[in-house]
XYZ file of C-alpha atoms in Angstrom:
161
model
C -9.475 51.829 82.268
C -11.176 55.200 82.675
C -7.792 56.905 82.245
C -7.438 55.494 78.730
C -10.479 57.467 77.616
C -8.796 60.698 78.740
C -5.375 59.923 77.232
C -4.589 58.532 73.787
C -1.485 56.736 75.105
C -0.131 56.060 78.600
C 3.630 55.465 78.702
C 5.350 53.839 81.675
C 9.097 54.446 81.843
C 10.896 52.263 84.386
C 14.554 52.745 85.301
C 16.808 50.084 86.747
C 20.459 49.372 87.362
C 21.936 46.169 86.005
C 23.844 45.648 89.261
C 20.547 45.532 91.193
C 19.324 42.582 89.150
C 18.101 44.056 85.888
C 14.650 44.067 84.382
C 13.965 40.388 85.075
C 13.400 41.205 88.764
C 10.853 43.966 88.081
C 7.381 42.736 89.018
C 3.868 44.154 88.973
C 1.764 44.444 92.136
C 0.412 40.972 91.340
C 4.018 39.616 91.424
C 4.050 39.015 87.660
C 7.028 40.072 85.511
C 6.751 43.321 83.558
C 6.994 42.819 79.809
C 8.666 45.828 78.269
C 7.755 46.910 74.768
C 11.137 48.607 74.420
C 14.464 48.563 76.316
C 17.098 51.299 76.262
C 20.665 50.607 77.360
C 22.508 53.681 78.648
C 25.830 51.918 79.164
C 27.442 53.671 76.207
C 29.226 56.983 76.726
C 29.869 56.369 80.416
C 31.407 58.949 82.733
C 35.077 58.745 83.738
C 35.659 56.248 86.590
C 36.658 58.926 89.118
C 33.265 60.644 88.706
C 31.165 57.499 89.114
C 31.667 57.428 92.904
C 30.887 61.136 93.232
C 27.666 60.747 91.247
C 26.341 57.773 93.225
C 25.241 60.081 96.037
C 23.081 62.126 93.668
C 19.851 61.119 92.001
C 19.236 61.555 88.277
C 17.076 64.657 88.590
C 19.810 66.696 90.310
C 20.605 69.805 88.222
C 24.394 69.449 88.624
C 24.222 65.865 87.429
C 21.860 66.764 84.580
C 24.317 69.414 83.329
C 27.144 66.877 83.301
C 25.137 64.092 81.679
C 23.183 66.263 79.235
C 25.846 66.352 76.461
C 26.363 62.574 76.679
C 22.741 61.565 76.959
C 21.031 64.142 74.739
C 22.181 62.519 71.473
C 21.081 59.105 72.709
C 17.777 60.508 74.039
C 17.091 62.352 70.770
C 17.646 59.203 68.732
C 15.588 57.024 71.090
C 12.745 59.576 71.337
C 12.386 59.780 67.542
C 12.518 56.011 67.225
C 9.992 55.517 70.045
C 7.636 58.168 68.654
C 7.580 56.319 65.317
C 7.056 52.957 67.010
C 4.282 54.256 69.248
C 2.730 55.989 66.241
C 2.592 52.635 64.464
C 1.463 50.755 67.577
C -1.162 53.146 68.874
C -4.215 51.452 67.381
C -3.184 48.197 69.012
C -1.404 49.459 72.115
C -2.698 52.190 74.390
C -0.193 51.440 77.156
C 3.525 51.244 76.429
C 6.173 49.944 78.865
C 9.701 51.260 78.344
C 12.683 50.098 80.386
C 15.901 52.085 80.777
C 18.913 50.276 82.208
C 22.419 51.324 83.112
C 25.407 49.497 84.542
C 27.020 52.834 85.466
C 24.386 53.422 88.143
C 20.723 54.105 88.593
C 21.332 57.873 88.515
C 22.266 57.604 84.818
C 19.070 55.782 83.815
C 16.926 58.253 85.795
C 18.711 61.167 84.094
C 17.944 59.519 80.747
C 14.334 59.073 81.859
C 13.943 62.805 82.538
C 15.503 63.832 79.204
C 13.583 61.184 77.235
C 10.270 62.131 78.848
C 10.579 65.749 77.783
C 11.608 64.921 74.207
C 9.070 62.121 73.755
C 6.139 64.161 75.052
C 6.967 67.021 72.699
C 7.334 64.709 69.677
C 4.084 62.812 70.270
C 2.051 65.928 70.984
C 3.436 67.867 67.995
C 3.518 65.043 65.406
C 0.350 63.178 66.280
C -1.585 65.688 68.396
C -2.129 63.054 71.063
C -2.849 63.651 74.700
C -0.331 61.469 76.532
C 0.510 60.623 80.108
C 4.019 59.534 81.067
C 4.557 57.783 84.391
C 8.140 57.399 85.572
C 9.284 54.864 88.158
C 12.572 53.334 89.173
C 13.695 50.084 90.747
C 16.666 50.027 93.070
C 17.773 52.437 95.738
C 19.135 55.935 95.936
C 20.710 57.448 99.008
C 18.224 60.281 98.582
C 14.527 60.149 99.372
C 12.044 58.630 96.874
C 9.504 61.409 97.505
C 12.103 64.008 96.529
C 12.758 62.155 93.259
C 9.044 61.707 92.588
C 8.199 65.390 93.209
C 11.062 66.729 91.099
C 10.286 64.259 88.294
C 6.602 65.208 88.322
C 7.408 68.930 88.205
C 9.834 68.476 85.293
C 7.316 66.463 83.266
C 4.348 68.824 83.600
C 3.831 70.694 80.332
Protein backbone atom coordinates (compact mmCIF):
# COMPACT_ATOMS: atom_id res chain seq x y z
CA UNK A 1 0.00 0.00 0.00
CA UNK A 2 3.01 2.29 0.33
CA UNK A 3 3.25 2.44 -3.48
CA UNK A 4 -0.20 4.03 -3.72
CA UNK A 5 1.06 7.07 -1.83
CA UNK A 6 3.78 7.58 -4.46
CA UNK A 7 1.52 7.02 -7.49
CA UNK A 8 -1.95 8.43 -8.12
CA UNK A 9 -2.95 5.32 -10.11
CA UNK A 10 -1.35 1.91 -10.64
CA UNK A 11 -2.45 0.17 -13.84
CA UNK A 12 -1.95 -3.55 -14.42
CA UNK A 13 -2.15 -4.62 -18.06
CA UNK A 14 -2.35 -8.38 -18.54
CA UNK A 15 -2.12 -10.04 -21.96
CA UNK A 16 -3.49 -13.45 -22.82
CA UNK A 17 -4.31 -15.59 -25.81
CA UNK A 18 -7.80 -17.02 -26.12
CA UNK A 19 -6.35 -20.36 -27.25
CA UNK A 20 -4.47 -20.68 -23.94
CA UNK A 21 -7.70 -20.52 -21.96
CA UNK A 22 -8.61 -16.85 -21.82
CA UNK A 23 -8.92 -14.54 -18.86
CA UNK A 24 -10.93 -16.99 -16.74
CA UNK A 25 -7.74 -18.99 -16.06
CA UNK A 26 -5.74 -15.97 -14.87
CA UNK A 27 -5.28 -16.17 -11.10
CA UNK A 28 -3.60 -14.07 -8.43
CA UNK A 29 -0.83 -15.46 -6.20
CA UNK A 30 -3.57 -16.47 -3.75
CA UNK A 31 -5.20 -18.59 -6.52
CA UNK A 32 -8.17 -16.22 -6.81
CA UNK A 33 -9.47 -15.07 -10.21
CA UNK A 34 -8.42 -11.63 -11.45
CA UNK A 35 -11.36 -9.29 -11.96
CA UNK A 36 -10.60 -6.97 -14.84
CA UNK A 37 -12.01 -3.47 -14.87
CA UNK A 38 -11.72 -3.39 -18.65
CA UNK A 39 -11.14 -5.96 -21.44
CA UNK A 40 -9.76 -5.22 -24.90
CA UNK A 41 -10.23 -7.67 -27.76
CA UNK A 42 -7.54 -7.42 -30.45
CA UNK A 43 -9.11 -10.00 -32.76
CA UNK A 44 -10.19 -7.38 -35.28
CA UNK A 45 -7.85 -6.42 -38.11
CA UNK A 46 -5.92 -9.68 -37.99
CA UNK A 47 -2.83 -10.38 -40.08
CA UNK A 48 -3.03 -12.51 -43.24
CA UNK A 49 -3.00 -16.26 -42.45
CA UNK A 50 0.41 -16.86 -44.06
CA UNK A 51 2.03 -14.36 -41.66
CA UNK A 52 0.50 -15.79 -38.49
CA UNK A 53 2.90 -18.76 -38.43
CA UNK A 54 5.91 -16.53 -39.09
CA UNK A 55 4.94 -14.19 -36.25
CA UNK A 56 4.43 -16.93 -33.65
CA UNK A 57 8.19 -17.22 -33.16
CA UNK A 58 8.48 -13.53 -32.26
CA UNK A 59 7.28 -11.79 -29.14
CA UNK A 60 5.20 -8.61 -29.22
CA UNK A 61 8.05 -6.25 -28.38
CA UNK A 62 10.11 -7.25 -31.44
CA UNK A 63 10.75 -4.17 -33.62
CA UNK A 64 10.01 -5.99 -36.90
CA UNK A 65 6.69 -7.19 -35.54
CA UNK A 66 5.88 -3.76 -34.08
CA UNK A 67 6.42 -2.14 -37.50
CA UNK A 68 4.04 -4.61 -39.13
CA UNK A 69 1.37 -4.38 -36.44
CA UNK A 70 1.65 -0.64 -35.79
CA UNK A 71 -0.69 0.50 -38.62
CA UNK A 72 -3.33 -2.07 -37.62
CA UNK A 73 -3.13 -1.61 -33.89
CA UNK A 74 -2.46 2.12 -33.59
CA UNK A 75 -6.05 3.13 -34.45
CA UNK A 76 -7.42 0.60 -31.98
CA UNK A 77 -4.86 1.62 -29.32
CA UNK A 78 -5.62 5.32 -29.81
CA UNK A 79 -9.34 4.74 -29.38
CA UNK A 80 -8.88 2.46 -26.37
CA UNK A 81 -6.34 4.78 -24.70
CA UNK A 82 -8.68 7.78 -24.94
CA UNK A 83 -11.60 5.74 -23.67
CA UNK A 84 -9.54 4.28 -20.80
CA UNK A 85 -8.12 7.68 -19.83
CA UNK A 86 -11.68 9.03 -19.51
CA UNK A 87 -12.82 5.99 -17.53
CA UNK A 88 -9.83 6.10 -15.20
CA UNK A 89 -10.31 9.85 -14.82
CA UNK A 90 -13.87 9.20 -13.65
CA UNK A 91 -12.87 6.22 -11.50
CA UNK A 92 -9.77 7.61 -9.84
CA UNK A 93 -11.37 8.76 -6.59
CA UNK A 94 -12.79 5.28 -6.08
CA UNK A 95 -10.16 3.16 -7.79
CA UNK A 96 -6.42 3.57 -7.36
CA UNK A 97 -5.59 0.25 -9.01
CA UNK A 98 -6.96 -0.64 -12.43
CA UNK A 99 -6.77 -4.10 -14.05
CA UNK A 100 -6.90 -4.17 -17.84
CA UNK A 101 -6.94 -7.38 -19.87
CA UNK A 102 -5.91 -7.61 -23.52
CA UNK A 103 -6.84 -10.77 -25.41
CA UNK A 104 -6.19 -12.03 -28.90
CA UNK A 105 -7.12 -15.20 -30.75
CA UNK A 106 -4.45 -14.45 -33.38
CA UNK A 107 -1.69 -15.13 -30.85
CA UNK A 108 -0.17 -13.78 -27.70
CA UNK A 109 2.33 -11.70 -29.70
CA UNK A 110 -0.54 -9.50 -30.93
CA UNK A 111 -1.87 -8.74 -27.44
CA UNK A 112 1.65 -7.96 -26.17
CA UNK A 113 2.21 -5.62 -29.13
CA UNK A 114 -1.07 -3.90 -28.23
CA UNK A 115 0.09 -3.71 -24.61
CA UNK A 116 3.28 -1.86 -25.59
CA UNK A 117 1.44 0.63 -27.84
CA UNK A 118 -1.38 1.16 -25.32
CA UNK A 119 1.04 1.70 -22.44
CA UNK A 120 2.83 4.51 -24.24
CA UNK A 121 -0.38 6.26 -25.33
CA UNK A 122 -2.16 5.81 -22.00
CA UNK A 123 0.75 7.10 -19.92
CA UNK A 124 1.03 10.22 -22.08
CA UNK A 125 -2.73 10.91 -21.92
CA UNK A 126 -3.02 10.49 -18.14
CA UNK A 127 0.08 12.53 -17.38
CA UNK A 128 -0.84 15.36 -19.77
CA UNK A 129 -4.61 15.54 -19.10
CA UNK A 130 -4.71 14.91 -15.38
CA UNK A 131 -1.11 15.53 -14.29
CA UNK A 132 -1.07 12.23 -12.45
CA UNK A 133 1.95 10.19 -11.55
CA UNK A 134 1.14 6.69 -12.78
CA UNK A 135 2.78 3.30 -12.77
CA UNK A 136 1.95 0.73 -15.45
CA UNK A 137 2.85 -2.91 -14.84
CA UNK A 138 2.65 -5.24 -17.82
CA UNK A 139 2.37 -9.02 -17.57
CA UNK A 140 1.31 -11.81 -19.87
CA UNK A 141 -0.16 -15.27 -19.46
CA UNK A 142 0.77 -18.03 -21.86
CA UNK A 143 4.06 -18.93 -23.44
CA UNK A 144 6.40 -17.47 -26.00
CA UNK A 145 9.24 -19.36 -27.62
CA UNK A 146 11.46 -16.50 -26.48
CA UNK A 147 12.64 -15.87 -22.94
CA UNK A 148 10.37 -14.09 -20.41
CA UNK A 149 13.28 -12.01 -19.07
CA UNK A 150 13.95 -10.67 -22.56
CA UNK A 151 10.29 -9.62 -22.87
CA UNK A 152 10.27 -8.10 -19.39
CA UNK A 153 13.47 -6.08 -19.94
CA UNK A 154 12.42 -4.75 -23.34
CA UNK A 155 8.93 -3.91 -22.05
CA UNK A 156 10.36 -2.08 -19.04
CA UNK A 157 12.76 -0.07 -21.21
CA UNK A 158 9.99 0.93 -23.63
CA UNK A 159 7.70 2.09 -20.82
CA UNK A 160 10.19 4.28 -18.96
CA UNK A 161 9.42 7.94 -19.62
